[in-house]
PDB file of C-alpha atoms and ligand atoms in Angstrom:
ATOM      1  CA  UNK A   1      15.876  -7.957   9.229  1.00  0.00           C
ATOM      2  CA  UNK A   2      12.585  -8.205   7.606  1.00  0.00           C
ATOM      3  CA  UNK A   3      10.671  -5.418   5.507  1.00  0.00           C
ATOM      4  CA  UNK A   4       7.353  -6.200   8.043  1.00  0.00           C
ATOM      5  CA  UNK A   5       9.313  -6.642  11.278  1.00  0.00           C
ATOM      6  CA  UNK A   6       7.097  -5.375  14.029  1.00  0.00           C
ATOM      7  CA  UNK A   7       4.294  -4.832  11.750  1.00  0.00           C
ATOM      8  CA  UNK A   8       1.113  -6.664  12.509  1.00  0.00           C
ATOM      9  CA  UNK A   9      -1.060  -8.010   9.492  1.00  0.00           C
ATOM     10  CA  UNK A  10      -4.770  -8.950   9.122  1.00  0.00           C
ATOM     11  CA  UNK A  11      -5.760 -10.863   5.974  1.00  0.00           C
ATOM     12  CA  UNK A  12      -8.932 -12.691   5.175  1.00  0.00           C
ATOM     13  CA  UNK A  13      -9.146 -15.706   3.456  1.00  0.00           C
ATOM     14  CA  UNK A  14      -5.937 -17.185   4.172  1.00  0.00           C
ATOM     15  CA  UNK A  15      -6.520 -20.990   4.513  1.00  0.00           C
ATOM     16  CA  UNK A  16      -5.570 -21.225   1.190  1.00  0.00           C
ATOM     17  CA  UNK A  17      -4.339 -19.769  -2.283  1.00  0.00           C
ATOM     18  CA  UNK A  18      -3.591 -16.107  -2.399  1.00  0.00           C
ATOM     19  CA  UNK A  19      -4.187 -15.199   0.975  1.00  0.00           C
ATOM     20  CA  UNK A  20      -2.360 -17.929   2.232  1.00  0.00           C
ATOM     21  CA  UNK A  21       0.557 -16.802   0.192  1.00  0.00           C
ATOM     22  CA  UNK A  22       0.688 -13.581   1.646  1.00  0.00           C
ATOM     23  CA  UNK A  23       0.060 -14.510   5.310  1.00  0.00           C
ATOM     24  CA  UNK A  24       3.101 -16.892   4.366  1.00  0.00           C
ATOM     25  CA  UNK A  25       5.434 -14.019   2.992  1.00  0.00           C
ATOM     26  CA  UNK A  26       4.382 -11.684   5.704  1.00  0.00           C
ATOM     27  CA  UNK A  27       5.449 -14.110   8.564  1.00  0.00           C
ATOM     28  CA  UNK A  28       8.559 -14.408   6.562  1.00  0.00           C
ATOM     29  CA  UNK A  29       9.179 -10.699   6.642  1.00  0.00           C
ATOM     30  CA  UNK A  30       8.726 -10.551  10.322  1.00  0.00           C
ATOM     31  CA  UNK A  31       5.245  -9.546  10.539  1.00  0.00           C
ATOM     32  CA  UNK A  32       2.731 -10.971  13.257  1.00  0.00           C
ATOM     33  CA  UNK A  33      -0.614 -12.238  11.094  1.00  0.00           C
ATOM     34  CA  UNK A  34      -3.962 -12.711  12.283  1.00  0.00           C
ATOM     35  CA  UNK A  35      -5.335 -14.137   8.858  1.00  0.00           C
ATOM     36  CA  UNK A  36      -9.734 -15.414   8.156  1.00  0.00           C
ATOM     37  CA  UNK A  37     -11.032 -18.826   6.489  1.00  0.00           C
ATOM     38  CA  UNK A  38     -14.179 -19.387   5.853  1.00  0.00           C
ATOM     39  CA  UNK A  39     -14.475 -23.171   6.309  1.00  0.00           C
ATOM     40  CA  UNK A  40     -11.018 -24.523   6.387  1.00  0.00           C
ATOM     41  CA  UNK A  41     -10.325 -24.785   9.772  1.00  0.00           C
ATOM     42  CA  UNK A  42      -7.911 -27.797   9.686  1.00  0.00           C
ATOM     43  CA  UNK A  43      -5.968 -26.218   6.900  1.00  0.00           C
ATOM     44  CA  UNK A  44      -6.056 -22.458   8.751  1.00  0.00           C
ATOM     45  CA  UNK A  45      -4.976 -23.683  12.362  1.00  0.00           C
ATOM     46  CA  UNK A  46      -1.979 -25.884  10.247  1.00  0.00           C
ATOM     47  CA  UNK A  47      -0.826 -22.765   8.701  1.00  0.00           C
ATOM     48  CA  UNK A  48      -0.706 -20.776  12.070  1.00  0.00           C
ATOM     49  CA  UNK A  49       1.242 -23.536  13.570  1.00  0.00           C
ATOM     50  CA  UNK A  50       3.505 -23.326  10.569  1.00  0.00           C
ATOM     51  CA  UNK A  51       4.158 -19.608  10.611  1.00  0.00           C
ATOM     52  CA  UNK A  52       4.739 -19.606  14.589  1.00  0.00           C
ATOM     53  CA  UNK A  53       7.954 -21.585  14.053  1.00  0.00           C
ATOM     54  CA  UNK A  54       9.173 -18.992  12.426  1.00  0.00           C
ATOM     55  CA  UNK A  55       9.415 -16.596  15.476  1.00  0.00           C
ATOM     56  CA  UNK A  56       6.132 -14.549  14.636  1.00  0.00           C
ATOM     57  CA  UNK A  57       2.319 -14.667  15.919  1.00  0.00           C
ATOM     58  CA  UNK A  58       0.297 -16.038  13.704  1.00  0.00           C
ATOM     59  CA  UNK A  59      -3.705 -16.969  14.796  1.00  0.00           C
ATOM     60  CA  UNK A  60      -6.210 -18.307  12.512  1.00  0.00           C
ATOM     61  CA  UNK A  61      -9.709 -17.000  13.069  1.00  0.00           C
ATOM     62  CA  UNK A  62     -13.168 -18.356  11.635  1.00  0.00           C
ATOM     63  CA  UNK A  63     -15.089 -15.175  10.150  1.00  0.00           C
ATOM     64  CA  UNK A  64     -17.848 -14.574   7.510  1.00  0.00           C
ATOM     65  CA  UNK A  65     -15.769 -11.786   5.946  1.00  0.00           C
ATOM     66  CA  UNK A  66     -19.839 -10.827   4.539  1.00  0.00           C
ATOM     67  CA  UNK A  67     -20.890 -10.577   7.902  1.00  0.00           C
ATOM     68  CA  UNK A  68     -21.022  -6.811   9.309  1.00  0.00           C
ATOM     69  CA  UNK A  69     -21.080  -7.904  12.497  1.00  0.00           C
ATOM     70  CA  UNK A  70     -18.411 -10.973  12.662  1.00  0.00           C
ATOM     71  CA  UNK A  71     -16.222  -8.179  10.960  1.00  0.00           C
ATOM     72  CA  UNK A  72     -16.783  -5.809  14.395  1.00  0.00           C
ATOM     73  CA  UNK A  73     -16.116  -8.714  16.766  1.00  0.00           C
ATOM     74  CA  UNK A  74     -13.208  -9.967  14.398  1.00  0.00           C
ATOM     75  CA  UNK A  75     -12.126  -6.099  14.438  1.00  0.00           C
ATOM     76  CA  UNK A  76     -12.063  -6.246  18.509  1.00  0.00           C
ATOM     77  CA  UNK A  77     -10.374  -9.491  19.060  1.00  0.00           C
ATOM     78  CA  UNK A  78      -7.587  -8.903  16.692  1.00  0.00           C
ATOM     79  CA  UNK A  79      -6.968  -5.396  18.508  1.00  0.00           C
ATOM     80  CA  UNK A  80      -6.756  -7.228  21.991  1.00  0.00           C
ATOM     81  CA  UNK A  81      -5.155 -10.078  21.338  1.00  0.00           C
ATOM     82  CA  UNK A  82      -1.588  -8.240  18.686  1.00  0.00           C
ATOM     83  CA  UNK A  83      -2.625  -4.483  20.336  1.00  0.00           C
ATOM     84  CA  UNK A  84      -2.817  -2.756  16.713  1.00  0.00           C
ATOM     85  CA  UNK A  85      -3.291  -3.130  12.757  1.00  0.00           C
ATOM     86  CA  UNK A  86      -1.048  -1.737  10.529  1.00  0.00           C
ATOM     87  CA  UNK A  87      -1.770  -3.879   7.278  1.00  0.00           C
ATOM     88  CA  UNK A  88      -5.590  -5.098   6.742  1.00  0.00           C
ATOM     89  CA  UNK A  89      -5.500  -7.046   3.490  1.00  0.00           C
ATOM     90  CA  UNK A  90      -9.244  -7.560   2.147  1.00  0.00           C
ATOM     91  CA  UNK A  91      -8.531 -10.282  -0.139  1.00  0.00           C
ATOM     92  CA  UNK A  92     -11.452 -13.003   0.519  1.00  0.00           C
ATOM     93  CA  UNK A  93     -13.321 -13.566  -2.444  1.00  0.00           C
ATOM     94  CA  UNK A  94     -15.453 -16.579  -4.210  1.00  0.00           C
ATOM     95  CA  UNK A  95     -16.956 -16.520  -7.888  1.00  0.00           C
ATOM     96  CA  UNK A  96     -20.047 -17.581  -8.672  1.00  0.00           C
ATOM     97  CA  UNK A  97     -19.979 -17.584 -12.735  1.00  0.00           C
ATOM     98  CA  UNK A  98     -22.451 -18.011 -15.449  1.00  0.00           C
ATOM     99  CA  UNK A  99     -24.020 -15.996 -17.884  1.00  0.00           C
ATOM    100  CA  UNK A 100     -26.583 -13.378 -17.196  1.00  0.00           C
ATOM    101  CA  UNK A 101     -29.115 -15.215 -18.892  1.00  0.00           C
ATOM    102  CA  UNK A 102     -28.929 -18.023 -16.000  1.00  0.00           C
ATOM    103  CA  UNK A 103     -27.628 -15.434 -13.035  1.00  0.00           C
ATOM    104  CA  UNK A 104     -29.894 -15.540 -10.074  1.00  0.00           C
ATOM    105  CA  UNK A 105     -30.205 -12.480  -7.352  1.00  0.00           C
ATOM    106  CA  UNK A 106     -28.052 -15.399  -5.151  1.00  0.00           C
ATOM    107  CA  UNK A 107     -25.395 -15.349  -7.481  1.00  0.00           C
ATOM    108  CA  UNK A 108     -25.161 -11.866  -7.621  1.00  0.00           C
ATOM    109  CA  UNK A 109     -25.581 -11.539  -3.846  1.00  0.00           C
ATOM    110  CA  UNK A 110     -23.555 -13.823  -2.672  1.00  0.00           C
ATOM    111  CA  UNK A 111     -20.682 -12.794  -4.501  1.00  0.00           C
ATOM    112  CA  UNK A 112     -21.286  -8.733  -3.991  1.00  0.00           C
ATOM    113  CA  UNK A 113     -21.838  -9.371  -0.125  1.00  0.00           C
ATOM    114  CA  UNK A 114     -18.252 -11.857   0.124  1.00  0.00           C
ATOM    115  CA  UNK A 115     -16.604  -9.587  -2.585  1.00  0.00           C
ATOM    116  CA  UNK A 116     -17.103  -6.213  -2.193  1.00  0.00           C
ATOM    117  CA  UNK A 117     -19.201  -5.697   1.342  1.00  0.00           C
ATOM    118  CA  UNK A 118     -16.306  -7.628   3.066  1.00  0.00           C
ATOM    119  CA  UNK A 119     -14.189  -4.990   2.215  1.00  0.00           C
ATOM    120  CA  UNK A 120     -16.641  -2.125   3.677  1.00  0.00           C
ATOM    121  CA  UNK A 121     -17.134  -4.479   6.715  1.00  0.00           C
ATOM    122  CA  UNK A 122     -13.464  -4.617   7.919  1.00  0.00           C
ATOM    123  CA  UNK A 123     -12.229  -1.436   6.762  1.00  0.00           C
ATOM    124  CA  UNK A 124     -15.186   0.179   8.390  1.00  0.00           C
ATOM    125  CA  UNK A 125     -13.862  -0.991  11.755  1.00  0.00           C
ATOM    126  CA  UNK A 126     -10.582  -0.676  11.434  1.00  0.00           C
ATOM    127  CA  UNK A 127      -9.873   2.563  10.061  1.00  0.00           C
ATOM    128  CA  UNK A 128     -10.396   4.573  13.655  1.00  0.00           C
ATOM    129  CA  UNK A 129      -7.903   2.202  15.290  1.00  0.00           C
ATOM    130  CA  UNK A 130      -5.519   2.841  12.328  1.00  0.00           C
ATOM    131  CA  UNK A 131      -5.930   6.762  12.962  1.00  0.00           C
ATOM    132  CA  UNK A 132      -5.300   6.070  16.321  1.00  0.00           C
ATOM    133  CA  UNK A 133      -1.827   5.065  15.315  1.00  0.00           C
ATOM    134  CA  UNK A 134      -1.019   7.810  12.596  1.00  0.00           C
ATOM    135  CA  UNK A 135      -1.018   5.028   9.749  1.00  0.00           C
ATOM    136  CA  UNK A 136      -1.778   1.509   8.530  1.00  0.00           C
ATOM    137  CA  UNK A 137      -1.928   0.126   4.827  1.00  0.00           C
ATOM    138  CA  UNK A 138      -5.227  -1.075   3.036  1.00  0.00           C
ATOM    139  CA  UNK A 139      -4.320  -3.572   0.292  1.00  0.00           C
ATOM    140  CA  UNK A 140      -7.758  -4.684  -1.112  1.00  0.00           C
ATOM    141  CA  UNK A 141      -8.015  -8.078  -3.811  1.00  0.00           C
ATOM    142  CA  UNK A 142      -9.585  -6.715  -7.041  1.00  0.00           C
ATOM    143  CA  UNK A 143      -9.029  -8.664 -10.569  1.00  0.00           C
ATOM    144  CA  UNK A 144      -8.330  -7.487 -14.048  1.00  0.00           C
ATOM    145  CA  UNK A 145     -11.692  -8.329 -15.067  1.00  0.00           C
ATOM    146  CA  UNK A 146     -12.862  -5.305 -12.799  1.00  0.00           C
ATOM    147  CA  UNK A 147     -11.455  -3.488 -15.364  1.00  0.00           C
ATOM    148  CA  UNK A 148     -12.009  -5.423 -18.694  1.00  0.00           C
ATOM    149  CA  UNK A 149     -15.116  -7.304 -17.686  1.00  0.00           C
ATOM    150  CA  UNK A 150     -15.385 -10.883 -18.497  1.00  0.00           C
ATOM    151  CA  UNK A 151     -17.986 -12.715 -20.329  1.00  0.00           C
ATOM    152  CA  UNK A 152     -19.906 -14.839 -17.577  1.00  0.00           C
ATOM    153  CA  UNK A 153     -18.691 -13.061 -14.308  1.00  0.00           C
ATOM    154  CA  UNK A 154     -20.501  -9.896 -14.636  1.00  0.00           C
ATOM    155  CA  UNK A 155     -21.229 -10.381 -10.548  1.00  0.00           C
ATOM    156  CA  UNK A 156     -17.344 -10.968  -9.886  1.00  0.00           C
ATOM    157  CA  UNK A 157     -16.849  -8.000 -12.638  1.00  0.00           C
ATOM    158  CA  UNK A 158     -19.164  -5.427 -11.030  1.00  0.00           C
ATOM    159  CA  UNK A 159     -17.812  -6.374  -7.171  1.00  0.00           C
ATOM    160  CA  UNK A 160     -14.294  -6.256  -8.442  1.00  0.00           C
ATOM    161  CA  UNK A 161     -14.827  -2.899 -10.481  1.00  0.00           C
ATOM    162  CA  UNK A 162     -16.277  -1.623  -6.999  1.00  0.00           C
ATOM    163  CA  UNK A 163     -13.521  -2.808  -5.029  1.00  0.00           C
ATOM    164  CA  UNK A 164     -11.757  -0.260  -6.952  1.00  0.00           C
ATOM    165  CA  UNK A 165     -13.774   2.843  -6.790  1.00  0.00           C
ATOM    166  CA  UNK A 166     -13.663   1.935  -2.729  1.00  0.00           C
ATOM    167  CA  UNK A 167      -9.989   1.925  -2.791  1.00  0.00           C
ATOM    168  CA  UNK A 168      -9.681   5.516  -4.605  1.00  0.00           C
ATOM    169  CA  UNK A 169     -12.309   6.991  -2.477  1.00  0.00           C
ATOM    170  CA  UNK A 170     -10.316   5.767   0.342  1.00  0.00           C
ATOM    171  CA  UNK A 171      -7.148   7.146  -0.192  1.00  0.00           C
ATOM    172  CA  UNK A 172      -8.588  10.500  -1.118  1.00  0.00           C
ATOM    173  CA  UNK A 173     -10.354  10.385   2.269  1.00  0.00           C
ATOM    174  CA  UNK A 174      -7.358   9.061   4.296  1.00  0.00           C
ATOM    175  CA  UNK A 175      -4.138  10.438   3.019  1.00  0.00           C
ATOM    176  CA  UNK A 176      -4.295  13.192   5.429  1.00  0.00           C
ATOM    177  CA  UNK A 177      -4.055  10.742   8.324  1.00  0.00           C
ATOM    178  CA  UNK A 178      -0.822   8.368   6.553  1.00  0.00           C
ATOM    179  CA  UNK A 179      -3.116   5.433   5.830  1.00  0.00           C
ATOM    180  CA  UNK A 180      -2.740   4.382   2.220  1.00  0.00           C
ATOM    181  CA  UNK A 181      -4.969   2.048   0.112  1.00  0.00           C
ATOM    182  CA  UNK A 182      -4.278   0.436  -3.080  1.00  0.00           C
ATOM    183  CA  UNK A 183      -5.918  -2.466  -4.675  1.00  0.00           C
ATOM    184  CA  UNK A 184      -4.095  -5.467  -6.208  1.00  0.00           C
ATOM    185  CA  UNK A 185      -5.408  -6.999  -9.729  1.00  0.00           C
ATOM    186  CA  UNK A 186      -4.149 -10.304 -10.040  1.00  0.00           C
ATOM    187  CA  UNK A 187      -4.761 -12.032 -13.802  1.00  0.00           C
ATOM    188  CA  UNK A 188      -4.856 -15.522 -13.728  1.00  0.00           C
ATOM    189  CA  UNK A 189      -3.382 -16.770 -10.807  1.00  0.00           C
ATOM    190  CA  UNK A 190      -2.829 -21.058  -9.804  1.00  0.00           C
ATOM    191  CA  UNK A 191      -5.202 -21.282  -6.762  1.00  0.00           C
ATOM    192  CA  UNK A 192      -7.996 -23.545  -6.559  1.00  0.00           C
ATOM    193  CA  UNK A 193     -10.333 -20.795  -7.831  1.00  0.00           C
ATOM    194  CA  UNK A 194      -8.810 -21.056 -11.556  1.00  0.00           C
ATOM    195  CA  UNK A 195      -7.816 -24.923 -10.841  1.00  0.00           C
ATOM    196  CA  UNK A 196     -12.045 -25.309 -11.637  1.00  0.00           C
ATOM    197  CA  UNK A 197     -12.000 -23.961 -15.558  1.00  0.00           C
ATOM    198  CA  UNK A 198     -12.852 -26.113 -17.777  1.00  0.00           C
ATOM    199  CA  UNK A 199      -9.444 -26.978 -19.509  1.00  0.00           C
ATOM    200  CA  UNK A 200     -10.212 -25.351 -22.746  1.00  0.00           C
ATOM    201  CA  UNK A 201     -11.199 -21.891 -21.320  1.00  0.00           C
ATOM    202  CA  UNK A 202      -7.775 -21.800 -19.944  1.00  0.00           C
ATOM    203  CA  UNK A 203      -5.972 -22.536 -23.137  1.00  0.00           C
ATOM    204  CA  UNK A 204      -7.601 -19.876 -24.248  1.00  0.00           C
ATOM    205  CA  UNK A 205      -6.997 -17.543 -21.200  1.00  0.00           C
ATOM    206  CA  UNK A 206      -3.363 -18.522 -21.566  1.00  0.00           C
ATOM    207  CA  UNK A 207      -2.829 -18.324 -25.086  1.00  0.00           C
ATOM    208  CA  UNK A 208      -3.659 -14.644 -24.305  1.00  0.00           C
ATOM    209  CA  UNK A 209      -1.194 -13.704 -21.926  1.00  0.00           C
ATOM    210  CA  UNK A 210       2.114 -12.446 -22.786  1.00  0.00           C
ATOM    211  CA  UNK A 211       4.373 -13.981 -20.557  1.00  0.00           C
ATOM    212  CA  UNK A 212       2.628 -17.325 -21.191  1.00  0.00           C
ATOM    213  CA  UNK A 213       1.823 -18.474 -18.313  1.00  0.00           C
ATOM    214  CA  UNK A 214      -0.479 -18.502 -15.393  1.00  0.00           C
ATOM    215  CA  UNK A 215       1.037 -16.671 -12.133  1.00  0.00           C
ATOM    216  CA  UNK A 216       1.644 -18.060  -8.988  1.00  0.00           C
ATOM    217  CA  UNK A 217       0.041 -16.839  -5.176  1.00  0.00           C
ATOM    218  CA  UNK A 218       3.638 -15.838  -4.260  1.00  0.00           C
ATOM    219  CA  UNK A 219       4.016 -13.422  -6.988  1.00  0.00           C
ATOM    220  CA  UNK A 220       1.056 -11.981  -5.602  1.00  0.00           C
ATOM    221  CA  UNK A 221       2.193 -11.886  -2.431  1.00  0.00           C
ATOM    222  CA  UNK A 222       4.993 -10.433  -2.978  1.00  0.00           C
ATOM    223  CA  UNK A 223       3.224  -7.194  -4.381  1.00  0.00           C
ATOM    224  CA  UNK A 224       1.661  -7.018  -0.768  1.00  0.00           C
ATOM    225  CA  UNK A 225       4.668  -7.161   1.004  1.00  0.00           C
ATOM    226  CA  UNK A 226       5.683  -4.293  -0.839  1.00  0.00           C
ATOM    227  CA  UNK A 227       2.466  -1.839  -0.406  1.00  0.00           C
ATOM    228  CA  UNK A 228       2.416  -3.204   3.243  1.00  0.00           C
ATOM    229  CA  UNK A 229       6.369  -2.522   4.083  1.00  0.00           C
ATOM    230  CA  UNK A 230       7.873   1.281   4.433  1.00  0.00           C
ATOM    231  CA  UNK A 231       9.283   0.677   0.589  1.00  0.00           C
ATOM    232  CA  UNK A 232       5.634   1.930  -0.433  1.00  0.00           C
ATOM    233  CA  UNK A 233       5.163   5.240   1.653  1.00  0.00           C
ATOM    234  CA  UNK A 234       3.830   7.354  -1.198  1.00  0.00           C
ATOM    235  CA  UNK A 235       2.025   5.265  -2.981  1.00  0.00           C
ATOM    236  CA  UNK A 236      -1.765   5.244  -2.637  1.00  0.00           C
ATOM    237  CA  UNK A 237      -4.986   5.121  -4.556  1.00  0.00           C
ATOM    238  CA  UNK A 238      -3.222   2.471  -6.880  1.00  0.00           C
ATOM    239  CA  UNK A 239      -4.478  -0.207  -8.725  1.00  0.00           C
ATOM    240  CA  UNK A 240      -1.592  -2.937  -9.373  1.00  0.00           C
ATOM    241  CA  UNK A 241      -2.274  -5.435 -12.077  1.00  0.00           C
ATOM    242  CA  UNK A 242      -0.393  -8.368 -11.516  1.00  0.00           C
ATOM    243  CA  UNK A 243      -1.488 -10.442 -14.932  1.00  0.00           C
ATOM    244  CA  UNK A 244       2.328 -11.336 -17.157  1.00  0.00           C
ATOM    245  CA  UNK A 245       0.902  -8.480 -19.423  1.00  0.00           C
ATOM    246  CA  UNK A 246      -2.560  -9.228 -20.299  1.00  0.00           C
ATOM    247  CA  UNK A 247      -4.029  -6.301 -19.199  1.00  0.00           C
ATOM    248  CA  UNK A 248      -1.603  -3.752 -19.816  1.00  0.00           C
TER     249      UNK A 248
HETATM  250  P1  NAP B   1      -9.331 -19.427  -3.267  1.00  0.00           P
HETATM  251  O1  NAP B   1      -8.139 -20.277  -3.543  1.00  0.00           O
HETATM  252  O2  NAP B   1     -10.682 -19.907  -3.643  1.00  0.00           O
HETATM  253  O3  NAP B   1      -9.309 -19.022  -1.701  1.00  0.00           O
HETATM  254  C1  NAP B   1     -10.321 -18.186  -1.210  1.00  0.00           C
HETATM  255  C2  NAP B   1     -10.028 -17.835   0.222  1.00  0.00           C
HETATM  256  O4  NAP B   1     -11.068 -16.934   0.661  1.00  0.00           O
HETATM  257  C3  NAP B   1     -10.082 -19.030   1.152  1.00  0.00           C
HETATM  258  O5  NAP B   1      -9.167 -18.831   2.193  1.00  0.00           O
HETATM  259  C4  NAP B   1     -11.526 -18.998   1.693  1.00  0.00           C
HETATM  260  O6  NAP B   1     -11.694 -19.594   2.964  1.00  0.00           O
HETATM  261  C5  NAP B   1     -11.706 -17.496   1.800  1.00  0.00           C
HETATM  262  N1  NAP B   1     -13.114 -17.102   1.817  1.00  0.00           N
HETATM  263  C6  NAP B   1     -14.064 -17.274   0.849  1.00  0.00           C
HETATM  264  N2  NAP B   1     -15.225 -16.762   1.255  1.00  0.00           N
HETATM  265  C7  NAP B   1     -15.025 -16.271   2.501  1.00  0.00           C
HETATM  266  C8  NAP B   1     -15.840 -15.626   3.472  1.00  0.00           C
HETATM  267  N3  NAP B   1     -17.141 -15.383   3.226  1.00  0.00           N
HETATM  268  N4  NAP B   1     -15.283 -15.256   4.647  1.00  0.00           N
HETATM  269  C9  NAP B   1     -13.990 -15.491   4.911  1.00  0.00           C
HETATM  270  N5  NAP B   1     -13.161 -16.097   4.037  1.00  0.00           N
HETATM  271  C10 NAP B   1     -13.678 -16.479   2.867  1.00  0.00           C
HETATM  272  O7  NAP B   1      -9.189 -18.000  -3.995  1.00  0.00           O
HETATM  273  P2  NAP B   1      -7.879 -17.250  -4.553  1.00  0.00           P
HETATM  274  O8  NAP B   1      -7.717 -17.634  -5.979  1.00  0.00           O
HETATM  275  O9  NAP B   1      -6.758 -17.397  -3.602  1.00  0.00           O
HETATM  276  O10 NAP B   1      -8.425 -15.743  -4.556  1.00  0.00           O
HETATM  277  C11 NAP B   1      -8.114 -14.834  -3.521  1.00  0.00           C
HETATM  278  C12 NAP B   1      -8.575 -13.444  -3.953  1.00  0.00           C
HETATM  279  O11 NAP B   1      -7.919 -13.078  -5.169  1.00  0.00           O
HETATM  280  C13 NAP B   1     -10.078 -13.353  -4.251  1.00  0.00           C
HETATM  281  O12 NAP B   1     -10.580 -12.113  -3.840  1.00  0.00           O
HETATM  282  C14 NAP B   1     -10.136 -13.465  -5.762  1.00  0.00           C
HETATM  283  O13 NAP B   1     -11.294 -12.870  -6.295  1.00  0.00           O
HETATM  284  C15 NAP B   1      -8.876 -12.719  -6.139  1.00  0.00           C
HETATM  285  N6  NAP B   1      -8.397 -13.057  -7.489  1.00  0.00           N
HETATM  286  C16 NAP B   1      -7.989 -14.317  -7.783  1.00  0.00           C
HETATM  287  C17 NAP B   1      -7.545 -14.610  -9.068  1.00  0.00           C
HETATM  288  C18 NAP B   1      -7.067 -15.974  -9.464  1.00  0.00           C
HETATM  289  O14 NAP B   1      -6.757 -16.145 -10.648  1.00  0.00           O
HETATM  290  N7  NAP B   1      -6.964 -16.934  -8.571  1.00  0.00           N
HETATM  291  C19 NAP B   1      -7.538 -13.599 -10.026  1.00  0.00           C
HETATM  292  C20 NAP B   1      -7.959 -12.334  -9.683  1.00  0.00           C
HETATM  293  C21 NAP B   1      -8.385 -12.061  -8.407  1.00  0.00           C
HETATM  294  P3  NAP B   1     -12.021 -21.192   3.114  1.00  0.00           P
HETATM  295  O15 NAP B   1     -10.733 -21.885   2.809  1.00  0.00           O
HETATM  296  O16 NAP B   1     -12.438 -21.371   4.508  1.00  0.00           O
HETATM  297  O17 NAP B   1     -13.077 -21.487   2.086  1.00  0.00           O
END
């Protein structure tokens, strides 16, 4: 028996890294997963293929998780084609870093609209049809540096520090109706979106964190399983760092 059996999952941005991690360790748990990319199609439709052999539905869909409206159509064809959402998993994300000196309104835009209006845009249409069926769990993708800052990311800082007021406000709104939200801060995590520091700015991130190493998408994922599965009924409005210690 799995912790997810009969559950149905949506996560965006699972073609690859952390999202694909989860959509991974959801399928294992017996969850069916309708998971986003962004451009990866070859990569996304692989994975679904992948995850159906192991007895679940799994269905890759192309969606601008910035996009209001590709979030409402998204919204619709996830509900016909798996019938409900009980876990919506906002993790799609991209930096755009340099100092404030060089930022540009795109930077910031770009990475407030994929970042933190994503995570309006899907929960926005999703949260009736969760009501509908007295529950669902919210797991949104924030970052430690939402809550320490970070030198040259003040755009990923500020949409990752709003990620989290969202979440709160959330769970204050929508305990009453059994649908929890918590937001997951990973530290420095092996995906292709640290794989692009420059080598000495992740000496340096590592010599700072306790257990010495970077973590790995799974480890992540494995926190979602666990606010997505009944073994997390009372917890809400919860920020989770998942960092070896660095931000403790
Ligand atoms: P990644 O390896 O770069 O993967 C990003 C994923 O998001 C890909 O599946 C990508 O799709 C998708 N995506 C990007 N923009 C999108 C959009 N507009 N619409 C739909 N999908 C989109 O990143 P990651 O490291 O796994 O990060 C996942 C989440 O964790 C992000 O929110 C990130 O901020 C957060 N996080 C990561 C770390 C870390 O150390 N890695 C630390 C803290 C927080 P395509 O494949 O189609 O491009």
């Amino acid at each position: 028996m799995g912790l997810l059996d009969g559950k149905v999952a949506l996560v965006t941005g699972g073609s690859r890294g952390i999202g694909a991690a989860i959509v991974r360790r959801f399928a294992e748990q017996g969850a069916n997963v309708a998971f986003t990319y962004r451009s990866s199609a070859e990569q996304a439709n692989a994975l679904a293929a992948e995850l159906e052999q192991l007895g679940v539905t799994a269905k890759a869909y192309q969606s601008d998780a910035s996009d209001y409206e590709a979030a409402e159509n998204l919204a619709k064809e996830v509900l016909e084609a798996f019938g409900q959402v009980d876990i919506l998993v906002n993790n799609a994300g991209i930096t755009k870093d340099t100092l404030m000196l060089r930022m540009t309104e795109a930077h910031w835009d770009d990475v407030i609209q994929t970042n933190l209006k994503s995570i309006f845009n899907l929960t926005k249409h999703l949260i009736r049809p969760m009501m509908k069926n007295r529950g669902g769990s919210i797991i949104n993708m924030s970052s430690i540096v939402g809550m320490t800052g970070n030198a040259g990311q003040a755009n990923y800082a500020a949409s990752k520090a709003g990620i989290i007021g969202f979440t709160k406000s959330i769970a204050k709104e929508m305990g009453s109706r059994n649908i929890r939200c918590n937001a997951i801060a990973p530290g420095f995590i092996e995906t292709d979106m640290t794989e692009s520091l420059d080598e000495k700015v992740r000496e340096g991130y590592l010599q700072n964190i306790p257990m010495n190493r970077l973590g790995k998408a799974e480890e992540v994922a494995d926190v979602c399983v666990f606010l997505g599965s009944d073994l997390s009924t009372y917890l809400s409005g919860q920020v989770i760092s998942v960092c070896g210690a660095l931000n403790t």
